[in-house]
Coordinates of N, CA and C in Angstrom, one line a residue:
M948 N 188.1 71.8 105.3 CA 189.4 71.3 106.4 C 188.7 71.5 108.4
F949 N 188.8 72.2 108.0 CA 189.0 72.2 110.0 C 187.5 71.4 110.1
A950 N 186.5 72.0 109.7 CA 185.4 70.5 110.1 C 185.4 69.3 109.9
E951 N 186.7 68.4 109.1 CA 186.4 67.2 109.4 C 187.4 66.8 110.0
R952 N 188.6 67.7 110.3 CA 189.1 66.9 110.7 C 189.4 66.9 112.1
L953 N 188.8 67.6 112.6 CA 188.1 68.0 113.6 C 187.2 66.7 114.3
K954 N 186.0 66.0 113.7 CA 185.1 66.0 113.3 C 185.9 64.4 113.6
Q955 N 186.8 64.1 112.9 CA 187.5 62.5 113.1 C 188.6 62.5 113.8
L956 N 189.2 63.2 114.1 CA 189.4 63.3 115.4 C 188.9 63.2 117.1
R957 N 187.7 63.3 116.2 CA 187.0 63.4 117.9 C 186.6 61.8 117.9
K958 N 185.8 61.4 116.5 CA 185.9 60.4 116.6 C 186.8 59.5 116.7
E959 N 188.0 59.7 116.7 CA 189.1 58.5 116.5 C 189.0 58.1 117.9
A960 N 189.0 59.4 118.8 CA 189.1 59.3 120.0 C 188.2 58.8 121.2
G961 N 186.7 58.2 120.7 CA 185.9 58.4 120.7 C 184.9 58.7 121.4
L962 N 185.2 59.5 121.1 CA 184.0 60.8 122.4 C 183.0 61.8 121.5
T963 N 182.1 62.2 121.9 CA 181.1 62.5 121.5 C 180.9 64.4 121.1
Q964 N 180.0 64.4 120.5 CA 180.2 65.5 120.8 C 179.8 66.8 121.9
K965 N 178.6 66.4 122.5 CA 178.6 66.2 123.9 C 179.9 66.3 124.9
S966 N 180.7 64.9 125.0 CA 181.6 64.9 125.5 C 182.4 65.7 124.9
I967 N 182.9 66.6 123.7 CA 183.8 67.4 124.2 C 182.7 68.7 124.1
A968 N 181.9 69.2 124.0 CA 181.6 70.7 124.1 C 181.7 70.5 125.9
D969 N 181.4 69.0 126.8 CA 181.1 69.5 128.5 C 183.3 69.8 128.3
H970 N 183.9 68.8 128.1 CA 185.0 69.4 128.5 C 185.4 70.6 128.6
F971 N 185.1 71.3 126.9 CA 185.9 72.6 127.4 C 184.9 74.3 127.2
N972 N 183.9 73.4 128.0 CA 182.5 74.0 128.3 C 182.2 75.3 127.7
I973 N 181.6 74.4 126.7 CA 180.9 75.1 125.3 C 179.2 74.1 125.5
K974 N 178.7 75.1 124.6 CA 177.2 74.4 124.1 C 177.5 73.2 122.4
Q975 N 176.4 72.4 123.1 CA 176.7 71.4 122.1 C 176.9 71.8 120.2
P976 N 175.5 72.5 120.4 CA 175.7 72.5 119.4 C 176.5 74.0 118.5
T977 N 177.4 74.7 119.6 CA 178.4 75.6 118.6 C 179.2 74.3 118.4
Y978 N 179.0 73.3 119.4 CA 180.3 72.4 118.4 C 180.0 72.1 117.5
S979 N 178.7 71.8 117.0 CA 178.6 71.6 116.0 C 178.3 71.4 114.8
Q980 N 178.0 72.9 115.0 CA 178.0 73.9 114.0 C 179.6 73.9 113.4
W981 N 180.8 74.0 114.0 CA 181.8 74.0 113.9 C 182.5 72.4 113.2
E982 N 181.5 71.5 113.6 CA 181.8 70.4 112.8 C 181.1 70.2 111.7
Q983 N 180.4 71.6 111.1 CA 179.2 71.5 110.0 C 180.0 72.2 109.2
G984 N 181.0 72.7 109.9 CA 181.6 74.3 109.2 C 180.9 75.1 108.6
K985 N 179.7 75.6 109.4 CA 178.7 76.8 109.8 C 179.4 77.4 110.3
R986 N 181.2 77.4 111.0 CA 181.2 78.3 112.5 C 182.6 78.6 112.3
G987 N 183.3 78.7 112.9 CA 184.8 77.9 112.9 C 184.9 79.0 114.9
P988 N 185.8 78.1 115.8 CA 186.3 78.1 117.1 C 187.3 79.8 116.9
S989 N 187.4 80.4 118.0 CA 188.4 81.1 117.9 C 189.5 81.1 117.7
D990 N 191.2 81.8 117.9 CA 192.2 81.1 118.0 C 192.5 80.0 119.0
E991 N 191.7 81.6 120.3 CA 192.3 80.5 121.4 C 191.4 78.8 121.5
T992 N 190.6 78.7 120.9 CA 189.5 77.1 121.3 C 190.0 76.7 119.9
L993 N 190.8 76.6 118.8 CA 192.0 76.3 118.3 C 192.5 75.7 118.8
Q994 N 193.5 77.2 119.2 CA 194.8 76.3 121.0 C 194.3 75.0 120.9
R995 N 193.4 74.9 121.8 CA 192.7 74.1 123.1 C 192.7 72.8 122.6
F996 N 192.3 72.8 121.0 CA 191.4 71.6 120.6 C 193.4 70.9 119.7
A997 N 194.1 71.9 119.0 CA 195.9 71.5 119.1 C 195.7 70.7 119.9
S998 N 194.9 71.8 121.3 CA 196.4 70.8 122.1 C 196.0 69.7 123.0
F999 N 194.4 69.8 123.5 CA 194.1 68.9 123.3 C 193.6 66.8 122.3
F1000 N 193.9 67.2 121.2 CA 193.9 66.2 120.7 C 195.8 66.1 120.2
N1001 N 196.5 66.3 120.8 CA 198.3 66.5 120.7 C 197.9 66.5 118.7
V1002 N 197.7 67.6 118.3 CA 197.8 68.1 117.1 C 198.2 69.9 116.7
S1003 N 198.6 69.8 115.5 CA 199.5 71.5 115.3 C 197.8 72.1 115.1
T1004 N 198.3 73.0 115.0 CA 196.8 73.5 114.7 C 197.2 73.8 113.1
D1005 N 198.0 74.1 112.1 CA 198.0 73.3 111.1 C 197.2 72.4 110.7
Y1006 N 197.9 71.4 111.5 CA 197.1 70.4 110.6 C 195.6 70.4 111.1
L1007 N 195.3 71.1 112.2 CA 193.5 71.0 112.7 C 193.3 71.7 111.4
L1008 N 193.5 72.7 110.9 CA 192.6 74.3 109.4 C 193.0 73.6 108.1
G1009 N 194.1 72.2 108.2 CA 194.4 71.3 106.6 C 195.8 72.0 106.2
N1010 N 196.2 73.1 107.0 CA 197.4 73.8 105.8 C 198.4 72.6 106.1
S1011 N 198.4 71.4 106.6 CA 199.7 70.1 107.3 C 198.8 69.0 107.8
D1012 N 199.7 68.3 106.7 CA 199.3 66.5 107.1 C 199.8 66.0 108.3
I1013 N 200.7 66.2 108.9 CA 201.6 66.3 109.5 C 201.0 65.8 110.9
R1014 N 200.5 65.5 112.3 CA 199.7 65.8 113.2 C 200.3 66.5 114.2
N1015 N 201.4 66.2 114.2 CA 202.6 67.1 115.3 C 204.0 66.7 115.6
P1016 N 204.6 68.1 114.1 CA 205.6 67.8 113.8 C 207.3 67.7 114.7
E1017 N 206.3 68.4 116.2 CA 207.5 68.2 116.3 C 207.3 67.4 118.1
E1018 N 206.7 66.0 117.5 CA 206.7 65.2 118.9 C 206.7 63.6 118.6
D1019 N 207.5 63.1 119.2 CA 207.4 61.1 118.9 C 206.9 61.3 118.1
I1020 N 206.8 60.1 117.9 CA 205.4 58.9 117.3 C 205.3 58.6 118.3
N1021 N 202.8 58.7 117.7 CA 202.6 58.8 118.5 C 202.0 57.1 118.6
L1022 N 201.8 56.0 119.4 CA 201.2 55.5 119.2 C 200.3 54.8 118.8
S1023 N 199.7 55.7 119.7 CA 197.9 55.4 119.4 C 197.9 55.4 117.7
D1024 N 198.2 56.4 117.3 CA 197.6 57.3 116.2 C 198.9 56.2 114.8
F1025 N 199.5 55.5 115.5 CA 200.6 54.0 114.9 C 199.6 53.2 114.9
E1026 N 198.9 52.9 115.7 CA 197.4 52.1 115.8 C 196.4 52.0 114.9
I1027 N 196.5 52.8 115.3 CA 194.8 53.2 114.8 C 195.3 53.4 113.1
L1028 N 196.3 54.2 112.9 CA 196.5 54.3 111.1 C 196.6 52.5 110.9
Y1029 N 197.5 51.6 111.8 CA 197.2 50.4 110.5 C 196.2 49.7 111.1
R1030 N 195.4 49.5 111.8 CA 194.6 48.6 111.6 C 193.5 48.9 110.4
N1031 N 193.5 50.7 110.0 CA 192.3 51.3 109.2 C 193.2 50.4 108.1
T1032 N 194.6 50.4 107.9 CA 195.1 50.3 106.7 C 195.6 48.4 106.9
S1033 N 194.9 48.0 107.4 CA 195.7 46.5 107.3 C 193.9 45.6 107.1
K1034 N 192.6 46.6 107.2 CA 192.0 46.5 107.2 C 191.6 45.4 105.5
G1035 N 191.1 43.9 105.2 CA 191.6 43.2 103.3 C 192.2 42.8 103.8
L1036 N 194.0 43.0 103.9 CA 194.9 42.6 103.8 C 195.1 41.0 103.6
S1037 N 196.1 40.2 103.1 CA 196.2 39.4 103.2 C 197.1 39.5 104.1
D1038 N 197.6 37.9 105.0 CA 198.4 37.5 105.8 C 199.8 38.1 106.1
N1039 N 200.0 38.2 104.3 CA 201.5 38.1 104.4 C 202.0 39.8 103.6
E1040 N 200.3 40.3 103.1 CA 200.3 41.6 103.2 C 200.0 42.3 103.8
Q1041 N 199.8 41.6 104.9 CA 199.5 42.7 106.7 C 201.3 41.9 107.4
A1042 N 201.7 41.1 106.8 CA 203.3 41.1 107.0 C 204.7 42.3 106.8
Q1043 N 203.9 42.4 106.0 CA 204.7 43.5 105.0 C 204.5 44.9 105.0
L1044 N 203.2 45.0 105.4 CA 203.2 46.4 105.9 C 203.7 46.7 107.4
E1045 N 203.1 45.5 108.0 CA 204.1 45.9 109.6 C 205.0 45.8 109.0
I1046 N 206.1 45.1 108.3 CA 207.5 45.5 108.5 C 208.0 46.8 107.5
D1047 N 207.2 47.1 106.9 CA 206.8 48.6 106.2 C 206.9 49.2 107.4
L1048 N 206.2 49.4 108.4 CA 205.2 50.3 108.7 C 206.6 50.9 110.2
K1049 N 207.0 49.2 110.6 CA 208.3 49.6 111.3 C 209.4 50.2 111.4
N1050 N 209.7 50.1 109.6 CA 211.0 50.7 109.1 C 211.4 52.0 108.8
F1051 N 209.6 53.0 108.6 CA 209.5 53.7 108.6 C 209.4 54.6 110.2
L1052 N 208.9 54.0 111.0 CA 209.1 54.4 112.2 C 210.0 54.5 113.2
I1053 N 211.1 53.8 113.0 CA 212.7 54.1 112.6 C 213.3 55.3 112.0
E1054 N 213.7 55.3 110.8 CA 213.6 56.0 109.8 C 213.3 57.6 110.5
R1055 N 211.8 57.5 111.3 CA 211.5 58.6 111.4 C 212.1 59.1 113.1
Q1056 N 212.8 58.1 113.5 CA 212.9 58.5 115.3 C 214.3 59.0 114.2
K1057 N 215.4 58.5 113.6 CA 216.2 59.0 113.8 C 216.2 60.6 113.4
V1058 N 215.8 60.4 112.1 CA 215.4 61.7 112.3 C 215.4 63.2 113.1
I1059 N 214.1 62.7 114.0 CA 214.1 63.6 115.6 C 215.3 63.8 116.6
Q1060 N 215.1 61.9 116.3 CA 217.2 61.8 117.0 C 218.2 63.4 116.6
E1061 N 217.7 63.7 115.5 CA 218.7 64.3 114.9 C 218.7 65.9 114.8
R1062 N 217.2 66.2 114.9 CA 217.2 67.4 114.7 C 217.4 67.8 116.6
Q1063 N 217.2 67.2 118.0 CA 217.5 67.2 118.5 C 218.4 67.6 119.5
K1064 N 219.7 66.6 118.3 CA 221.2 67.0 118.8 C 221.3 68.5 117.8
A1065 N 220.3 69.1 117.1 CA 221.5 69.7 116.5 C 220.6 71.0 117.3
K1066 N 219.7 71.1 118.0 CA 219.2 71.6 118.9 C 219.8 71.9 119.5
S1067 N 220.7 71.2 120.6 CA 220.9 70.7 121.4 C 222.4 71.5 121.3
S1068 N 223.7 71.3 120.6 CA 224.2 71.6 119.7 C 224.8 73.4 119.5
D1069 N 222.8 73.8 119.1 CA 222.8 75.0 119.1 C 222.7 75.7 120.2
K1070 N 221.7 75.2 121.5 CA 222.0 75.9 122.0 C 223.8 75.8 123.0
L1071 N 224.9 75.2 123.1 CA 225.3 75.5 123.2 C 226.8 75.8 123.0
S1072 N 226.0 77.0 121.6 CA 227.0 77.3 121.5 C 227.0 79.0 121.2

């Protein structure tokens, strides 16, 4: 699962294996082996990838489908999801999808705000 997620995130970011390898100061064949599932990175490199792609290590490893549970909604992820999901839909279906996604984002933001309030009140106690 790690190999698939790593490749997916790289492609979503519009990056090449070489550009990622250069950024992390590693050899491109080493990076390629990670995407092919032949090898895995060290824990430190895994953390660096998670930070770079703004996802959790659990997401990278396939232990969770939530990219980053501690973060507010990432609009670039929303845009990618919307574009990929809306392909081939009629105008009415696209409009409904947009409404559904907006409603979901509003509800998600409420949950995030409630968590932040709870953390703040815990700190004050």
